[in-house]
Coordinates of C-alpha atoms in Angstrom, one line a residue:
X1 CA 16.8 -30.2 -58.5
X2 CA 19.3 -28.0 -56.8
X3 CA 21.3 -25.4 -58.4
X4 CA 22.7 -22.0 -57.7
X5 CA 23.2 -23.1 -61.0
X6 CA 23.9 -25.7 -58.3
X7 CA 26.7 -27.9 -59.2
X8 CA 26.7 -25.5 -62.2
X9 CA 23.8 -28.0 -61.0
X10 CA 22.4 -29.7 -59.3
X11 CA 21.5 -33.0 -60.9
X12 CA 24.5 -33.5 -63.2
X13 CA 23.8 -35.8 -66.2
X14 CA 26.6 -38.0 -65.0
X15 CA 24.5 -39.0 -62.0
X16 CA 22.3 -40.9 -64.4
X17 CA 25.2 -42.6 -66.1
X18 CA 26.0 -44.2 -62.8
X19 CA 22.7 -46.1 -62.9
X20 CA 24.3 -49.5 -62.4
X21 CA 22.5 -52.9 -62.1
X22 CA 23.7 -54.5 -58.9
X23 CA 25.1 -58.1 -58.8
X24 CA 25.0 -58.5 -55.0
X25 CA 28.0 -60.3 -53.4
X26 CA 25.8 -63.1 -52.3
X27 CA 23.2 -65.3 -53.9
X28 CA 19.5 -65.3 -52.9
X29 CA 20.0 -68.8 -51.6
X30 CA 22.4 -67.6 -48.9
X31 CA 19.9 -65.4 -47.2
X32 CA 16.3 -65.4 -46.1
X33 CA 14.1 -63.8 -48.8
X34 CA 12.8 -60.4 -47.8
X35 CA 9.0 -60.7 -47.3
X36 CA 6.8 -59.0 -49.9
X37 CA 3.1 -58.6 -49.5
X38 CA 1.9 -59.2 -53.1
X39 CA -1.8 -58.7 -52.2
X40 CA -1.0 -55.2 -50.9
X41 CA 1.1 -54.5 -54.1
X42 CA -2.0 -55.5 -56.1
X43 CA -4.2 -53.1 -54.2
X44 CA -1.7 -50.3 -54.5
X45 CA -1.4 -50.8 -58.3
X46 CA -5.1 -50.9 -58.7
X47 CA -5.6 -47.6 -56.8
X48 CA -2.6 -45.9 -58.6
X49 CA -3.8 -46.8 -62.1
X50 CA -7.6 -46.6 -61.8
X51 CA -8.2 -43.8 -59.3
X52 CA -5.1 -41.7 -59.6
X53 CA -5.1 -38.0 -58.6
X54 CA -1.5 -37.4 -59.4
X55 CA -2.1 -35.3 -62.5
X56 CA -4.6 -33.1 -60.7
X57 CA -2.1 -32.5 -57.9
X58 CA 0.7 -31.7 -60.4
X59 CA -1.6 -29.4 -62.4
X60 CA -2.5 -27.4 -59.4
X61 CA 1.1 -26.9 -58.4
X62 CA 2.2 -26.0 -61.9
X63 CA -0.7 -24.2 -63.5
X64 CA -2.5 -22.6 -60.5
X65 CA 0.3 -21.8 -58.1
X66 CA 3.2 -21.7 -60.6
X67 CA 6.9 -21.0 -59.8
X68 CA 7.6 -21.5 -56.1
X69 CA 10.7 -19.6 -55.2
X70 CA 11.6 -20.2 -51.6
X71 CA 10.0 -17.5 -49.3
X72 CA 7.7 -16.1 -52.0
X73 CA 4.0 -15.8 -51.7
X74 CA 3.6 -18.7 -54.2
X75 CA 5.8 -20.9 -52.1
X76 CA 3.7 -20.1 -49.0
X77 CA 0.5 -20.9 -51.0
X78 CA 1.9 -24.2 -52.1
X79 CA 2.7 -25.1 -48.5
X80 CA -0.8 -24.1 -47.3
X81 CA -2.4 -26.0 -50.2
X82 CA -0.3 -29.2 -49.7
X83 CA -1.0 -29.3 -46.0
X84 CA -4.7 -28.7 -46.5
X85 CA -4.9 -31.4 -49.2
X86 CA -3.1 -34.0 -47.1
X87 CA -5.2 -33.1 -44.1
X88 CA -8.3 -34.1 -46.1
X89 CA -6.6 -37.5 -46.4
X90 CA -6.1 -37.7 -42.7
X91 CA -2.4 -36.6 -42.4
X92 CA -1.3 -34.3 -39.6
X93 CA 1.1 -31.7 -40.7
X94 CA 2.8 -28.3 -40.1
X95 CA 5.2 -25.8 -41.6
X96 CA 8.6 -26.2 -39.9
X97 CA 10.8 -23.1 -39.9
X98 CA 14.5 -22.8 -40.5
X99 CA 16.9 -20.0 -41.1
X100 CA 17.0 -18.9 -44.7
X101 CA 16.8 -15.2 -45.4
X102 CA 14.4 -13.2 -47.7
X103 CA 11.9 -14.5 -50.2
X104 CA 11.8 -13.1 -53.8
X105 CA 9.6 -13.2 -56.8
X106 CA 8.9 -11.2 -60.0
X107 CA 5.8 -10.0 -61.9
X108 CA 7.1 -8.4 -65.1
X109 CA 10.2 -8.4 -67.3
X110 CA 10.7 -6.8 -70.7
X111 CA 13.9 -6.0 -72.6
X112 CA 14.0 -4.1 -75.9
X113 CA 16.9 -3.1 -78.0
X114 CA 16.3 0.5 -79.1
X115 CA 19.5 1.0 -81.1
X116 CA 20.9 0.3 -83.6
X117 CA 17.4 -1.0 -84.5
X118 CA 14.3 -2.0 -82.5
X119 CA 14.0 -5.6 -81.3
X120 CA 12.3 -7.4 -78.5
X121 CA 14.7 -9.7 -76.6
X122 CA 13.6 -12.8 -74.7
X123 CA 14.6 -12.3 -71.1
X124 CA 14.0 -13.4 -67.5
X125 CA 15.0 -11.7 -64.2
X126 CA 18.0 -13.2 -62.3
X127 CA 16.9 -14.5 -58.9
X128 CA 17.2 -12.2 -55.8
X129 CA 18.0 -9.1 -57.8
X130 CA 16.0 -5.8 -57.6
X131 CA 13.5 -4.4 -60.1
X132 CA 14.1 -1.3 -62.2
X133 CA 11.3 0.8 -60.7
X134 CA 9.9 1.5 -64.2
X135 CA 11.6 1.4 -67.6
X136 CA 15.3 2.3 -67.7
X137 CA 17.4 3.0 -70.8
X138 CA 21.1 2.9 -71.3
X139 CA 24.0 2.2 -73.5
X140 CA 25.5 -1.3 -73.4
X141 CA 29.1 -2.2 -72.7
X142 CA 30.9 -5.5 -72.0
X143 CA 32.3 -6.1 -68.6
X144 CA 35.2 -8.6 -68.8
X145 CA 36.4 -8.4 -65.2
X146 CA 36.9 -11.9 -63.6
X147 CA 38.7 -11.0 -60.4
X148 CA 38.2 -8.5 -57.7
X149 CA 41.4 -6.7 -58.6
X150 CA 40.1 -6.2 -62.2
X151 CA 37.4 -3.8 -60.9
X152 CA 39.6 -0.9 -59.7
X153 CA 40.5 0.2 -63.2
X154 CA 36.8 0.4 -64.0
X155 CA 36.0 3.0 -61.3
X156 CA 34.2 6.0 -62.6
X157 CA 33.3 4.4 -66.0
X158 CA 30.1 2.5 -65.4
X159 CA 27.5 5.0 -64.3
X160 CA 24.3 4.7 -66.3
X161 CA 25.7 1.7 -68.3
X162 CA 24.0 -1.7 -69.0
X163 CA 26.7 -4.4 -68.6
X164 CA 27.1 -7.7 -70.5
X165 CA 28.8 -9.9 -67.9
X166 CA 29.1 -13.3 -69.6
X167 CA 31.1 -14.6 -72.5
X168 CA 29.2 -15.3 -75.8
X169 CA 29.2 -18.8 -77.1
X170 CA 28.6 -20.8 -80.2
X171 CA 25.0 -22.1 -80.4
X172 CA 24.8 -25.9 -80.3
X173 CA 23.2 -26.6 -83.7
X174 CA 23.0 -30.4 -83.0
X175 CA 21.5 -30.4 -79.5
X176 CA 19.3 -33.4 -78.8
X177 CA 15.8 -32.5 -77.8
X178 CA 14.2 -36.0 -78.1
X179 CA 12.7 -37.8 -75.2
X180 CA 15.3 -40.1 -73.7
X181 CA 14.5 -43.4 -72.0
X182 CA 17.1 -45.7 -70.5
X183 CA 17.1 -48.9 -72.4
X184 CA 18.3 -52.2 -70.9
X185 CA 21.8 -51.9 -72.4
X186 CA 22.3 -48.4 -71.0
X187 CA 21.3 -49.6 -67.6
X188 CA 23.4 -52.8 -67.8
X189 CA 26.6 -51.4 -69.5
X190 CA 27.7 -49.5 -66.4
X191 CA 28.3 -52.4 -64.0
X192 CA 31.5 -51.6 -62.0
X193 CA 31.1 -49.9 -58.6
X194 CA 32.6 -46.4 -58.7
X195 CA 35.1 -46.4 -55.8
X196 CA 35.1 -42.9 -54.3
X197 CA 38.5 -41.1 -54.8
X198 CA 38.1 -38.7 -51.9
X199 CA 38.9 -35.7 -54.1
X200 CA 36.8 -32.6 -53.8
X201 CA 34.5 -31.9 -56.8
X202 CA 36.3 -29.5 -59.2
X203 CA 33.0 -27.7 -59.9
X204 CA 32.6 -26.8 -56.3
X205 CA 35.8 -24.8 -56.2
X206 CA 34.9 -23.0 -59.5
X207 CA 31.4 -22.3 -58.3
X208 CA 32.5 -20.8 -55.0
X209 CA 35.0 -18.5 -56.7
X210 CA 32.4 -17.4 -59.3
X211 CA 29.6 -16.8 -56.9
X212 CA 31.6 -15.0 -54.2
X213 CA 33.0 -12.7 -57.0
X214 CA 29.5 -12.0 -58.2
X215 CA 28.6 -10.7 -54.7
X216 CA 31.6 -8.4 -54.7
X217 CA 30.7 -7.2 -58.2
X218 CA 27.1 -6.6 -57.0
X219 CA 28.3 -4.1 -54.4
X220 CA 30.8 -2.5 -56.8
X221 CA 28.1 -1.9 -59.4
X222 CA 25.8 -0.3 -56.9
X223 CA 28.6 2.1 -55.8
X224 CA 29.4 3.0 -59.4
X225 CA 25.8 3.6 -60.4
X226 CA 25.6 1.0 -63.1
X227 CA 22.1 0.7 -64.5
X228 CA 21.6 -3.0 -65.0
X229 CA 23.4 -6.3 -65.7
X230 CA 22.7 -8.7 -68.6
X231 CA 23.7 -12.4 -68.6
X232 CA 23.4 -15.3 -71.0
X233 CA 21.0 -18.3 -70.8
X234 CA 22.8 -21.5 -70.1
X235 CA 20.7 -23.3 -72.9
X236 CA 20.4 -22.6 -76.6
X237 CA 17.4 -23.0 -78.9
X238 CA 15.6 -20.0 -77.4
X239 CA 15.4 -21.6 -74.0
X240 CA 15.6 -19.2 -71.1
X241 CA 17.6 -20.8 -68.3
X242 CA 18.5 -18.1 -65.8
X243 CA 19.9 -18.5 -62.3
X244 CA 20.5 -16.4 -59.3
X245 CA 22.3 -13.0 -59.4
X246 CA 21.8 -11.8 -55.9
X247 CA 21.8 -13.1 -52.3
X248 CA 18.8 -14.5 -50.5
X249 CA 20.5 -13.7 -47.2
X250 CA 18.9 -10.7 -45.4
X251 CA 21.1 -7.7 -46.0
X252 CA 23.1 -9.6 -48.7
X253 CA 24.6 -8.1 -51.8
X254 CA 21.7 -7.9 -54.3
X255 CA 23.4 -5.6 -56.8
X256 CA 21.6 -3.7 -59.6
X257 CA 18.7 -5.1 -61.7
X258 CA 19.8 -8.2 -63.6
X259 CA 18.3 -10.2 -66.4
X260 CA 19.3 -13.2 -68.5
X261 CA 18.8 -13.2 -72.2
X262 CA 18.4 -16.1 -74.6
X263 CA 21.9 -17.1 -75.9
X264 CA 20.9 -16.1 -79.4
X265 CA 19.9 -12.6 -78.3
X266 CA 23.0 -12.2 -76.1
X267 CA 25.3 -13.2 -78.9
X268 CA 23.7 -10.7 -81.2
X269 CA 24.4 -7.9 -78.7
X270 CA 28.1 -8.9 -78.5
X271 CA 28.5 -9.1 -82.3
X272 CA 27.0 -5.6 -82.6
X273 CA 29.4 -4.2 -80.0
X274 CA 32.4 -6.0 -81.6
X275 CA 31.4 -4.4 -84.9
X276 CA 31.6 -0.9 -83.3
X277 CA 27.8 -0.3 -83.2
X278 CA 26.3 1.8 -80.4
X279 CA 23.8 -0.5 -78.6
X280 CA 21.1 0.8 -76.4
X281 CA 18.6 -1.3 -74.3
X282 CA 15.4 -0.5 -72.5
X283 CA 14.8 -2.7 -69.5
X284 CA 11.7 -2.9 -67.3
X285 CA 11.7 -5.4 -64.4
X286 CA 9.2 -5.6 -61.6
X287 CA 10.6 -7.8 -58.8
X288 CA 10.1 -7.9 -55.0
X289 CA 11.9 -9.1 -51.9
X290 CA 9.8 -10.6 -49.1
X291 CA 10.7 -10.2 -45.4
X292 CA 9.8 -13.5 -43.7
X293 CA 11.7 -12.7 -40.5
X294 CA 14.7 -14.5 -42.1
X295 CA 12.9 -17.8 -42.1
X296 CA 12.2 -20.5 -44.7
X297 CA 9.7 -23.3 -44.1
X298 CA 9.4 -27.0 -44.9
X299 CA 6.1 -28.9 -45.0
X300 CA 6.1 -32.0 -42.8
X301 CA 3.1 -34.2 -42.5
X302 CA 2.6 -37.8 -41.3
X303 CA 0.4 -40.8 -40.9
X304 CA 0.9 -42.0 -37.3
X305 CA 2.1 -45.6 -37.1
X306 CA 0.9 -48.5 -34.9
X307 CA 3.0 -50.7 -32.7
X308 CA 6.3 -49.1 -33.9
X309 CA 5.0 -45.5 -34.2
X310 CA 8.1 -44.1 -32.6
X311 CA 10.1 -45.3 -35.7
X312 CA 9.9 -43.3 -38.9
X313 CA 9.8 -44.0 -42.6
X314 CA 10.1 -40.8 -44.7
X315 CA 9.4 -39.9 -48.4
X316 CA 9.8 -36.5 -49.9
X317 CA 10.6 -34.1 -52.7
X318 CA 11.4 -30.4 -52.9
X319 CA 8.5 -28.0 -53.2
X320 CA 10.5 -24.9 -54.2
X321 CA 11.4 -24.1 -57.8
X322 CA 13.3 -21.7 -60.0
X323 CA 11.7 -18.5 -61.2
X324 CA 11.9 -19.3 -64.9
X325 CA 9.1 -21.8 -65.5
X326 CA 6.2 -23.3 -63.5
X327 CA 8.3 -25.8 -61.5
X328 CA 6.5 -28.8 -63.0
X329 CA 9.3 -31.3 -63.7
X330 CA 11.5 -29.7 -61.1
X331 CA 10.0 -30.6 -58.9
X332 CA 6.2 -30.3 -58.8
X333 CA 5.6 -33.6 -60.5
X334 CA 7.7 -35.4 -57.9
X335 CA 5.8 -33.6 -55.1
X336 CA 2.6 -34.8 -56.7
X337 CA 3.9 -38.4 -56.8
X338 CA 4.9 -38.2 -53.1
X339 CA 1.5 -36.8 -52.1
X340 CA -0.2 -39.4 -54.3
X341 CA 1.7 -42.2 -52.7
X342 CA 0.5 -41.3 -49.2
X343 CA -3.0 -40.7 -50.6
X344 CA -3.0 -44.3 -51.9
X345 CA -1.9 -45.6 -48.5
X346 CA -4.7 -43.7 -46.8
X347 CA -7.3 -44.6 -49.4
X348 CA -6.6 -48.3 -48.9
X349 CA -6.5 -47.9 -45.1
X350 CA -3.4 -50.0 -45.0
X351 CA -1.9 -51.0 -41.6
X352 CA 1.4 -49.2 -41.0
X353 CA 3.5 -50.3 -38.0
X354 CA 5.9 -47.3 -38.3
X355 CA 4.9 -43.6 -38.7
X356 CA 5.1 -42.5 -42.4
X357 CA 6.3 -38.9 -42.7
X358 CA 6.3 -36.7 -45.8
X359 CA 8.8 -33.9 -46.3
X360 CA 8.2 -31.3 -48.9
X361 CA 11.4 -29.2 -48.8
X362 CA 12.2 -25.6 -49.7
X363 CA 15.6 -24.0 -50.1
X364 CA 16.7 -27.0 -52.3
X365 CA 17.6 -24.8 -55.2
X366 CA 19.8 -22.7 -53.0
X367 CA 21.8 -25.8 -51.8
X368 CA 19.6 -28.3 -50.1
X369 CA 19.0 -25.8 -47.3
X370 CA 15.6 -26.9 -46.1
X371 CA 16.3 -30.7 -45.9
X372 CA 19.7 -30.0 -44.3
X373 CA 18.1 -27.8 -41.7
X374 CA 15.4 -30.4 -41.0
X375 CA 18.0 -33.2 -40.6
X376 CA 20.0 -31.0 -38.2
X377 CA 16.9 -30.1 -36.2
X378 CA 15.6 -33.6 -35.9
X379 CA 18.2 -36.3 -36.3
X380 CA 21.9 -35.1 -36.3
X381 CA 23.9 -32.0 -37.1
X382 CA 27.3 -30.9 -38.1
X383 CA 29.2 -27.8 -37.2
X384 CA 29.0 -24.8 -39.5
X385 CA 32.2 -24.3 -41.6
X386 CA 34.6 -21.9 -40.1
X387 CA 35.6 -20.3 -43.4
X388 CA 35.3 -16.7 -44.5
X389 CA 32.2 -16.2 -46.5
X390 CA 30.8 -19.6 -45.5
X391 CA 27.5 -18.0 -44.4
X392 CA 26.9 -16.9 -48.1
X393 CA 26.9 -20.4 -49.5
X394 CA 25.3 -23.8 -48.7
X395 CA 27.0 -26.3 -46.4
X396 CA 27.5 -28.5 -49.5
X397 CA 30.0 -26.1 -50.8
X398 CA 32.5 -27.1 -48.1
X399 CA 34.2 -30.2 -46.8
X400 CA 32.1 -32.1 -44.3
X401 CA 32.5 -30.8 -40.8
X402 CA 33.1 -32.8 -37.6
X403 CA 32.0 -34.0 -35.1
X404 CA 28.4 -35.1 -35.8
X405 CA 26.0 -34.5 -32.9
X406 CA 23.4 -37.2 -32.9
X407 CA 19.9 -36.7 -31.5
X408 CA 17.7 -39.5 -30.1
X409 CA 15.5 -39.6 -33.2
X410 CA 18.5 -40.7 -35.2
X411 CA 18.2 -44.2 -33.7
X412 CA 14.5 -44.4 -34.4
X413 CA 14.8 -43.5 -38.1
X414 CA 14.4 -46.3 -40.7
X415 CA 14.6 -44.9 -44.2
X416 CA 14.0 -41.9 -46.5
X417 CA 13.0 -42.1 -50.2
X418 CA 13.6 -39.0 -52.3
X419 CA 12.2 -38.2 -55.8
X420 CA 13.8 -35.4 -57.8
X421 CA 15.0 -36.0 -61.4
X422 CA 12.1 -34.8 -63.6
X423 CA 9.0 -36.6 -64.9
X424 CA 10.7 -39.8 -66.1
X425 CA 9.4 -43.0 -64.6
X426 CA 11.4 -44.7 -61.8
X427 CA 13.8 -47.3 -63.3
X428 CA 15.5 -48.3 -60.1
X429 CA 17.3 -46.9 -57.0
X430 CA 20.7 -45.8 -55.9
X431 CA 21.6 -47.9 -52.8
X432 CA 24.5 -45.5 -51.8
X433 CA 26.9 -48.3 -51.0
X434 CA 24.5 -50.0 -48.6
X435 CA 24.8 -53.7 -49.6
X436 CA 22.3 -55.0 -47.0
X437 CA 19.7 -52.3 -48.0
X438 CA 20.4 -53.1 -51.6
X439 CA 19.3 -56.7 -51.1
X440 CA 16.1 -55.5 -49.4
X441 CA 15.3 -53.0 -52.1
X442 CA 15.9 -55.7 -54.8
X443 CA 13.2 -57.9 -53.2
X444 CA 10.7 -55.0 -52.9
X445 CA 11.2 -54.0 -56.5
X446 CA 10.5 -57.4 -58.0
X447 CA 6.7 -57.0 -58.1
X448 CA 7.0 -53.7 -60.0
X449 CA 9.6 -54.8 -62.5
X450 CA 7.0 -54.6 -65.2
X451 CA 6.5 -50.9 -64.4
X452 CA 10.2 -50.3 -65.3
X453 CA 11.7 -50.3 -61.9
X454 CA 14.2 -53.1 -62.2
X455 CA 17.6 -51.8 -61.2
X456 CA 19.4 -51.5 -57.8
X457 CA 22.9 -50.0 -57.9
X458 CA 25.3 -49.7 -55.0
X459 CA 26.5 -46.4 -56.5
X460 CA 25.3 -43.1 -55.2
X461 CA 24.2 -39.8 -56.6
X462 CA 24.3 -36.3 -55.4
X463 CA 22.7 -32.8 -55.5
X464 CA 19.3 -33.6 -54.0
X465 CA 17.6 -33.9 -50.7
X466 CA 18.6 -37.4 -49.7
X467 CA 22.2 -36.2 -49.3
X468 CA 21.8 -34.5 -45.8
X469 CA 20.3 -37.8 -44.5
X470 CA 23.2 -39.9 -45.9
X471 CA 25.8 -37.4 -44.6
X472 CA 24.8 -38.2 -41.0
X473 CA 24.5 -42.0 -41.5
X474 CA 20.8 -42.4 -42.2
X475 CA 19.6 -44.7 -44.9
X476 CA 18.3 -42.4 -47.7
X477 CA 17.9 -43.2 -51.4
X478 CA 17.2 -41.3 -54.6
X479 CA 15.6 -43.0 -57.6
X480 CA 17.1 -43.7 -61.0
X481 CA 14.7 -42.2 -63.5
X482 CA 14.4 -41.9 -67.3
X483 CA 16.0 -38.6 -68.3
X484 CA 13.3 -37.7 -70.8
X485 CA 14.0 -34.1 -71.8
X486 CA 14.8 -32.9 -68.3
X487 CA 18.3 -31.7 -68.8
X488 CA 17.8 -30.9 -72.5
X489 CA 14.8 -28.7 -72.1
X490 CA 13.0 -28.2 -68.8
X491 CA 15.6 -28.1 -66.0
X492 CA 15.5 -24.6 -64.5
X493 CA 14.1 -23.2 -67.8
X494 CA 11.0 -21.3 -68.9
X495 CA 9.9 -24.6 -70.5
X496 CA 9.4 -26.3 -67.1
X497 CA 5.7 -26.5 -67.5
X498 CA 2.9 -29.0 -67.1
X499 CA 3.1 -30.0 -70.7
X500 CA 6.3 -31.9 -70.1
X501 CA 4.9 -34.1 -67.4
X502 CA 4.2 -37.7 -68.5
X503 CA 1.0 -39.0 -66.8
X504 CA 1.8 -42.7 -67.3
X505 CA 5.2 -42.2 -65.7
X506 CA 4.0 -40.3 -62.7
X507 CA 1.3 -43.0 -62.1
X508 CA 3.9 -45.7 -62.3
X509 CA 6.2 -43.9 -60.0
X510 CA 3.5 -43.3 -57.4
X511 CA 2.7 -47.1 -57.4
X512 CA 6.4 -47.9 -56.9
X513 CA 6.9 -45.4 -54.2
X514 CA 3.8 -46.4 -52.2
X515 CA 4.8 -50.0 -52.4
X516 CA 8.3 -49.3 -51.0
X517 CA 7.0 -47.1 -48.3
X518 CA 4.4 -49.7 -47.2
X519 CA 7.0 -52.4 -47.0
X520 CA 9.5 -50.2 -45.1
X521 CA 6.8 -49.2 -42.6
X522 CA 6.0 -52.8 -41.9
X523 CA 9.4 -54.5 -42.1
X524 CA 10.3 -56.5 -39.0
X525 CA 13.5 -54.4 -38.5
X526 CA 14.4 -50.9 -39.6
X527 CA 16.3 -50.6 -42.9
X528 CA 19.9 -51.8 -42.6
X529 CA 22.5 -49.1 -42.1
X530 CA 26.0 -48.6 -43.2
X531 CA 28.6 -47.9 -40.4
X532 CA 28.3 -44.5 -39.0
X533 CA 30.4 -41.8 -40.8
X534 CA 33.8 -41.2 -39.3
X535 CA 36.1 -38.2 -39.8
X536 CA 39.0 -38.9 -42.2
X537 CA 42.5 -39.0 -40.6
X538 CA 44.5 -35.8 -40.4
X539 CA 47.8 -36.1 -42.2
X540 CA 51.0 -35.9 -40.2
X541 CA 52.3 -32.3 -40.1
X542 CA 55.1 -31.7 -42.5
X543 CA 58.2 -29.8 -41.4
X544 CA 58.2 -26.2 -42.6
X545 CA 61.0 -25.0 -44.9
X546 CA 62.5 -23.1 -42.0
X547 CA 62.8 -26.4 -40.2
X548 CA 61.0 -25.2 -37.0
X549 CA 58.7 -28.3 -37.0
X550 CA 55.6 -26.2 -37.7
X551 CA 53.2 -27.6 -40.4
X552 CA 49.8 -27.2 -41.9
X553 CA 47.3 -30.0 -41.7
X554 CA 46.1 -31.3 -45.1
X555 CA 43.3 -33.4 -43.6
X556 CA 39.6 -32.7 -43.2
X557 CA 38.3 -29.8 -41.1
X558 CA 37.2 -30.7 -37.6

């Protein structure tokens, strides 16, 4: 799921708390029951449970290819492999380019404390930061600047220094690491629809300020000749969860070599400094930027439809990952489920009236960049924000821009199903306020209730690749999933490995997804839509204090 430590992320735990069972505002007696082909559901289940390939697919992505940072050689190999694999099943596909910047990956990282005593420190490079060009050694100091104006008094003092840039924190001694499944009470206790309040997310403002300051700091540290930067993992218990320290934009501020330490190791360094000890580190990082002509790529492949082939049903997940682990639960397992779902449809040679299209996105971890670009290229686009520094951040960091420019394919689109919340089984689906679609989805889920997929909620969720579709008025849905140990252990951490994938859950999810896609592809009508998005009203200008009648709009940007 996305982060830049996205949504400081991407997949906030509260999104799962909104997994509400829907009581639709009409009874099943007041509408025609949505048709469900139970014979096909039987065949899908049989294929999914007795001839599954989902774990083989997931294992190749996680173990053989490994972390798939957007624009890296591993990401390119994952795209080549996924296209070749789906081609064997009869899908036609291609890599679709979009503007991104440079790729990046790393091959080696070691951090040793050499004074006041020797110790090896668990560490990981921060994304899109340079290597050290061999081992470097320097004394450690704390950098407590939080604003650009704080930097001036530091000029001339940082040359050859290794800087601790984060605050230490108390280790959580009671952190829950157990597998977590949503029981019926947890799903049922949250019933009320959450009415949007229209207020901007507080984390968005904080994140923009922090990230833009980091880019200023990067340039300052290069000018001052600092040796390296050290940050703290955002998880305890020895877990390395390290984000991005530089910019993926070509020519962006990448700064000096930067690593993240385990919280326990970082805290030790701070205590030693506070005790007046001279602390020295030796750091060796081998990292590389990759010039891809400024482009990222999505994988798009499809099964051509029949009599309604011009209409499209999509399913997808993000193929890119963080640098820390193998990208198994975020989001290789979901990519394997998506691929397995279309494999099932092809293996059973099921008739599909509409074209079924797979999207395996990249740039998700930098702010849904790949899916946003694809939606803009294909269905509808919004203007870029006219804000200083907007090109450095994802579109999701700013208020929605207007007007929307619709393309002909927008009217021929039916629905998009997205999977991106770890390895936990599908427990239901977020209907995003679409009452009519919620009723349809409720019918389609009935034959798979025994697999755990029982809930439909009219609430929505954020921070993953269905959002760009929703933002331009296309029906797009993310699934409710058991949290397992996704946020506690694996999300963006070095523990995101094949070991934390749950085979039974992935097989169940593939069966649910294949069934939904089949019924969407053959439904008499396209998936019901909500009204098209409209720009919020602009507030009436308020008189200035000078009384000249001039005012500043407080409404949305247009």
